[in-house]
Structures are given as C-alpha cells and as structure tokens.
C-alpha cells in the first residue's frame, strides 16, 4: 500500500526555537492535512491545505504545499514544551476513492 | 460536546474469541473510518464508510469486519482475533463528499492485546 513519508522521524529542539517537519506523498490529492498526537491519545486536526493552495497559516503553524514535488512542510514557530507530540500528515487522494493515506509521523520533543 | 467515542479503551483477550469495538459519533457525519496504528508504520486504514449501508475496504482489511446500520455507529468486528491484530485502533469521522475538504475527528483510541 502507498504511504506518506515524513522526515525527520524524530526532532529535538529547545523551547523558543522553530520546528520544521516534512511530508512526501505519492498520489495526486484533494487536500493534505496535518494532525498532532499526544502520547497514546487520539489525533487532533491542526490544519488542512487544499491542493490549489501553496501556503496556509494558523497561529504559530505554517504549512506549505508543493504539488509538483508532492511534498508539504509544517513549521511550528516559537515552540513550547506543550508542542511535544507526534505529528502526522494525511492525504485525501484525488482518486475517486475515499481512502486516507497517513505518513509515519515525526516525533517532536521540545526541551524546556 | 462534539465527539467520537470508542469502547472499550483497553482490552486484553485471547486468540479466537470474537470481539467488537464500538464507535459512535454525535456530529451527524456521513463518513466514518477505522485505523490501526503500529510502531513505525503510522496509521493504516482498515475500513471506511461513506454513509449508512455503504462500506469499503481500506489498506489492511484482512481479519476485520464492519457494519454501518445507523449513521452514528460504526463497529469494528474481529471474528477470530489473532496476535498480529494487537494494536492501537482509532475511529474517525467527518462530513462526506470528495472535495469537501473537511478534517477527520478522532476518538481516543482502543488498545487491543490479543494473547
């Protein structure tokens, strides 16, 4: 099955620094979504970017999408210890199916 | 409060003993889905449902069944569980329609251990 890939797999930064994580995917998409997961808990939706958008902001989050390279990035600015979590990208394929494809996730640790 | 509710949250059982994980949402969402999460593999979709009585296979449907008799409920059934189905399971829902561009809402997860 096709799966998105995220890098890095793990990231450790100091509080106040910016965190950038990347997602690559394989199919054409309707949209790409980023989710956060605190340890062992459910996923929480952060931001959705449509295939015809290139950049989107939400608070301290900035997402970019490059459909020609089939890649997206999530930037968290001025990180806080509470941002410590795993981050996943998910694509909504433009394939006539309704299957979501999730990346393998980036584990972010923000040190106080 | 808008939510997706899964039960049970934790279950330890034995090989071959049929079990059902329930999922209920109160947001009137048409689309519901089940995922399993395993270390290093991210989330993989098991089954999804576009609406009542409409279900389809995801990427890893083997060993699982689902039904969608009511809009709010989407139970996951393991007829004969095996140890390789030990995993963390998530139910999710959203408004339906391709191109609707709606996020999914997730339950808190069910941790299954099959001995």
GROMACS .gro file of C-alpha atoms in nm:
model
  227
    1UNK     CA    1   0.000   0.000   0.000
    2UNK     CA    2   0.111   0.357  -0.054
    3UNK     CA    3   0.214   0.553   0.249
    4UNK     CA    4   0.335   0.903   0.302
    5UNK     CA    5   0.676   0.956   0.443
    6UNK     CA    6   0.777   1.216   0.692
    7UNK     CA    7   1.115   1.341   0.794
    8UNK     CA    8   1.276   1.367   1.023
    9UNK     CA    9   1.143   1.071   1.216
   10UNK     CA   10   1.239   1.245   1.537
   11UNK     CA   11   1.332   1.602   1.624
   12UNK     CA   12   1.454   1.751   1.948
   13UNK     CA   13   1.475   2.128   1.992
   14UNK     CA   14   1.493   2.390   2.265
   15UNK     CA   15   1.188   2.588   2.369
   16UNK     CA   16   1.157   2.902   2.159
   17UNK     CA   17   1.317   2.750   1.850
   18UNK     CA   18   1.130   2.672   1.531
   19UNK     CA   19   1.048   2.315   1.429
   20UNK     CA   20   1.014   2.207   1.068
   21UNK     CA   21   0.891   1.869   0.955
   22UNK     CA   22   0.836   1.745   0.602
   23UNK     CA   23   0.592   1.511   0.435
   24UNK     CA   24   0.614   1.347   0.094
   25UNK     CA   25   0.333   1.160  -0.077
   26UNK     CA   26   0.281   0.964  -0.396
   27UNK     CA   27  -0.061   1.037  -0.546
   28UNK     CA   28  -0.247   1.345  -0.662
   29UNK     CA   29  -0.458   1.485  -0.382
   30UNK     CA   30  -0.764   1.693  -0.294
   31UNK     CA   31  -0.600   1.820   0.021
   32UNK     CA   32  -0.333   1.746   0.277
   33UNK     CA   33  -0.393   1.759   0.650
   34UNK     CA   34  -0.164   1.776   0.949
   35UNK     CA   35  -0.252   1.615   1.280
   36UNK     CA   36  -0.095   1.610   1.623
   37UNK     CA   37  -0.095   1.312   1.857
   38UNK     CA   38  -0.001   1.333   2.220
   39UNK     CA   39   0.141   1.009   2.354
   40UNK     CA   40  -0.110   0.728   2.312
   41UNK     CA   41  -0.402   0.963   2.253
   42UNK     CA   42  -0.624   1.037   1.956
   43UNK     CA   43  -0.518   1.257   1.669
   44UNK     CA   44  -0.611   1.622   1.672
   45UNK     CA   45  -0.653   1.809   1.347
   46UNK     CA   46  -0.420   2.108   1.310
   47UNK     CA   47  -0.454   2.246   0.961
   48UNK     CA   48  -0.583   2.149   0.616
   49UNK     CA   49  -0.435   2.280   0.293
   50UNK     CA   50  -0.615   2.231  -0.036
   51UNK     CA   51  -0.437   2.117  -0.350
   52UNK     CA   52  -0.475   2.462  -0.508
   53UNK     CA   53  -0.319   2.639  -0.208
   54UNK     CA   54   0.053   2.686  -0.161
   55UNK     CA   55   0.075   2.820   0.192
   56UNK     CA   56  -0.151   2.845   0.494
   57UNK     CA   57  -0.112   2.986   0.843
   58UNK     CA   58  -0.285   2.914   1.170
   59UNK     CA   59  -0.144   3.079   1.481
   60UNK     CA   60   0.214   2.955   1.518
   61UNK     CA   61   0.169   2.699   1.241
   62UNK     CA   62   0.269   2.749   0.881
   63UNK     CA   63   0.207   2.483   0.620
   64UNK     CA   64   0.335   2.480   0.264
   65UNK     CA   65   0.234   2.251  -0.018
   66UNK     CA   66   0.424   2.181  -0.339
   67UNK     CA   67   0.211   1.956  -0.556
   68UNK     CA   68   0.476   1.939  -0.829
   69UNK     CA   69   0.715   1.779  -0.580
   70UNK     CA   70   0.435   1.602  -0.391
   71UNK     CA   71   0.559   1.740  -0.064
   72UNK     CA   72   0.446   1.952   0.228
   73UNK     CA   73   0.612   2.107   0.528
   74UNK     CA   74   0.485   2.205   0.871
   75UNK     CA   75   0.663   2.483   1.057
   76UNK     CA   76   0.594   2.545   1.424
   77UNK     CA   77   0.736   2.877   1.532
   78UNK     CA   78   0.847   2.971   1.884
   79UNK     CA   79   0.796   2.616   2.006
   80UNK     CA   80   0.679   2.537   2.359
   81UNK     CA   81   0.718   2.232   2.577
   82UNK     CA   82   0.345   2.167   2.521
   83UNK     CA   83   0.418   2.117   2.150
   84UNK     CA   84   0.593   1.790   2.237
   85UNK     CA   85   0.396   1.530   2.041
   86UNK     CA   86   0.397   1.325   1.721
   87UNK     CA   87   0.290   1.500   1.403
   88UNK     CA   88   0.133   1.323   1.107
   89UNK     CA   89   0.043   1.431   0.759
   90UNK     CA   90  -0.254   1.272   0.584
   91UNK     CA   91  -0.354   1.299   0.222
   92UNK     CA   92  -0.705   1.287   0.081
   93UNK     CA   93  -0.636   1.131  -0.260
   94UNK     CA   94  -0.795   1.264  -0.578
   95UNK     CA   95  -0.855   0.912  -0.699
   96UNK     CA   96  -1.226   0.852  -0.672
   97UNK     CA   97  -1.171   0.655  -0.354
   98UNK     CA   98  -1.210   0.786  -0.004
   99UNK     CA   99  -0.900   0.632   0.147
  100UNK     CA  100  -0.677   0.847   0.359
  101UNK     CA  101  -0.304   0.789   0.349
  102UNK     CA  102  -0.111   0.881   0.661
  103UNK     CA  103   0.258   0.947   0.696
  104UNK     CA  104   0.465   0.759   0.951
  105UNK     CA  105   0.497   1.068   1.170
  106UNK     CA  106   0.760   1.294   1.322
  107UNK     CA  107   0.819   1.274   1.696
  108UNK     CA  108   0.889   1.624   1.824
  109UNK     CA  109   1.042   1.686   2.164
  110UNK     CA  110   1.065   2.044   2.288
  111UNK     CA  111   1.303   2.086   2.578
  112UNK     CA  112   1.224   2.350   2.840
  113UNK     CA  113  -1.977   1.832   2.300
  114UNK     CA  114  -1.886   1.706   1.954
  115UNK     CA  115  -1.700   1.381   1.988
  116UNK     CA  116  -1.616   1.035   1.863
  117UNK     CA  117  -1.650   0.775   2.136
  118UNK     CA  118  -1.481   0.436   2.126
  119UNK     CA  119  -1.532   0.146   2.363
  120UNK     CA  120  -1.358  -0.025   2.521
  121UNK     CA  121  -1.045   0.185   2.566
  122UNK     CA  122  -0.838  -0.116   2.662
  123UNK     CA  123  -0.893  -0.486   2.605
  124UNK     CA  124  -0.680  -0.793   2.663
  125UNK     CA  125  -0.824  -1.109   2.516
  126UNK     CA  126  -0.723  -1.443   2.370
  127UNK     CA  127  -0.683  -1.574   2.020
  128UNK     CA  128  -1.008  -1.673   1.852
  129UNK     CA  129  -1.250  -1.504   2.089
  130UNK     CA  130  -1.476  -1.277   1.886
  131UNK     CA  131  -1.477  -0.914   1.989
  132UNK     CA  132  -1.638  -0.589   1.885
  133UNK     CA  133  -1.505  -0.238   1.928
  134UNK     CA  134  -1.780   0.019   1.916
  135UNK     CA  135  -1.755   0.367   1.768
  136UNK     CA  136  -2.017   0.637   1.793
  137UNK     CA  137  -2.017   1.000   1.675
  138UNK     CA  138  -2.263   1.278   1.756
  139UNK     CA  139  -2.178   1.517   1.473
  140UNK     CA  140  -2.408   1.371   1.206
  141UNK     CA  141  -2.105   1.285   0.994
  142UNK     CA  142  -2.159   1.068   0.689
  143UNK     CA  143  -1.802   0.937   0.664
  144UNK     CA  144  -1.654   0.709   0.928
  145UNK     CA  145  -1.334   0.512   0.927
  146UNK     CA  146  -1.122   0.270   1.128
  147UNK     CA  147  -0.743   0.280   1.153
  148UNK     CA  148  -0.480   0.080   1.326
  149UNK     CA  149  -0.157   0.231   1.448
  150UNK     CA  150   0.157   0.026   1.485
  151UNK     CA  151   0.507   0.148   1.576
  152UNK     CA  152   0.699   0.270   1.273
  153UNK     CA  153   0.402   0.222   1.039
  154UNK     CA  154   0.189   0.523   1.117
  155UNK     CA  155  -0.187   0.487   1.076
  156UNK     CA  156  -0.325   0.242   0.827
  157UNK     CA  157  -0.686   0.243   0.720
  158UNK     CA  158  -0.883  -0.076   0.782
  159UNK     CA  159  -1.234   0.005   0.657
  160UNK     CA  160  -1.433   0.316   0.587
  161UNK     CA  161  -1.797   0.400   0.531
  162UNK     CA  162  -1.936   0.678   0.316
  163UNK     CA  163  -2.283   0.651   0.467
  164UNK     CA  164  -2.536   0.407   0.611
  165UNK     CA  165  -2.503   0.063   0.450
  166UNK     CA  166  -2.204   0.179   0.239
  167UNK     CA  167  -1.866   0.039   0.343
  168UNK     CA  168  -1.540  -0.030   0.165
  169UNK     CA  169  -1.200  -0.177   0.235
  170UNK     CA  170  -0.903   0.030   0.331
  171UNK     CA  171  -0.543  -0.085   0.304
  172UNK     CA  172  -0.545  -0.355   0.572
  173UNK     CA  173  -0.896  -0.509   0.592
  174UNK     CA  174  -0.796  -0.875   0.640
  175UNK     CA  175  -0.934  -1.022   0.961
  176UNK     CA  176  -1.180  -0.740   1.023
  177UNK     CA  177  -1.547  -0.675   0.954
  178UNK     CA  178  -1.755  -0.362   0.987
  179UNK     CA  179  -2.119  -0.265   0.960
  180UNK     CA  180  -2.297   0.068   0.925
  181UNK     CA  181  -2.662   0.021   1.011
  182UNK     CA  182  -2.702   0.364   1.168
  183UNK     CA  183  -2.536   0.690   1.079
  184UNK     CA  184  -2.384   0.746   1.422
  185UNK     CA  185  -2.235   0.398   1.480
  186UNK     CA  186  -1.957   0.210   1.304
  187UNK     CA  187  -1.848  -0.100   1.499
  188UNK     CA  188  -1.530  -0.291   1.419
  189UNK     CA  189  -1.560  -0.667   1.450
  190UNK     CA  190  -1.278  -0.916   1.490
  191UNK     CA  191  -1.440  -1.255   1.428
  192UNK     CA  192  -1.133  -1.460   1.521
  193UNK     CA  193  -0.865  -1.232   1.663
  194UNK     CA  194  -0.502  -1.326   1.625
  195UNK     CA  195  -0.189  -1.186   1.793
  196UNK     CA  196  -0.094  -0.987   1.481
  197UNK     CA  197  -0.405  -0.777   1.541
  198UNK     CA  198  -0.259  -0.647   1.865
  199UNK     CA  199  -0.254  -0.275   1.801
  200UNK     CA  200  -0.391   0.069   1.884
  201UNK     CA  201  -0.716   0.129   1.698
  202UNK     CA  202  -0.875   0.462   1.611
  203UNK     CA  203  -1.217   0.550   1.481
  204UNK     CA  204  -1.266   0.876   1.294
  205UNK     CA  205  -1.547   1.063   1.124
  206UNK     CA  206  -1.601   1.364   0.901
  207UNK     CA  207  -1.853   1.522   0.671
  208UNK     CA  208  -1.862   1.332   0.345
  209UNK     CA  209  -1.811   1.405  -0.022
  210UNK     CA  210  -1.493   1.407  -0.223
  211UNK     CA  211  -1.354   1.756  -0.243
  212UNK     CA  212  -1.546   1.869   0.062
  213UNK     CA  213  -1.209   1.928   0.229
  214UNK     CA  214  -1.313   1.851   0.582
  215UNK     CA  215  -1.083   1.724   0.857
  216UNK     CA  216  -1.138   1.400   1.038
  217UNK     CA  217  -1.233   1.386   1.407
  218UNK     CA  218  -1.072   1.104   1.600
  219UNK     CA  219  -1.171   0.902   1.901
  220UNK     CA  220  -0.928   0.848   2.189
  221UNK     CA  221  -0.828   0.503   2.072
  222UNK     CA  222  -0.869   0.141   2.178
  223UNK     CA  223  -0.563  -0.055   2.278
  224UNK     CA  224  -0.615  -0.422   2.195
  225UNK     CA  225  -0.387  -0.702   2.311
  226UNK     CA  226  -0.451  -1.046   2.165
  227UNK     CA  227  -0.269  -1.323   2.353
   0.00000   0.00000   0.00000
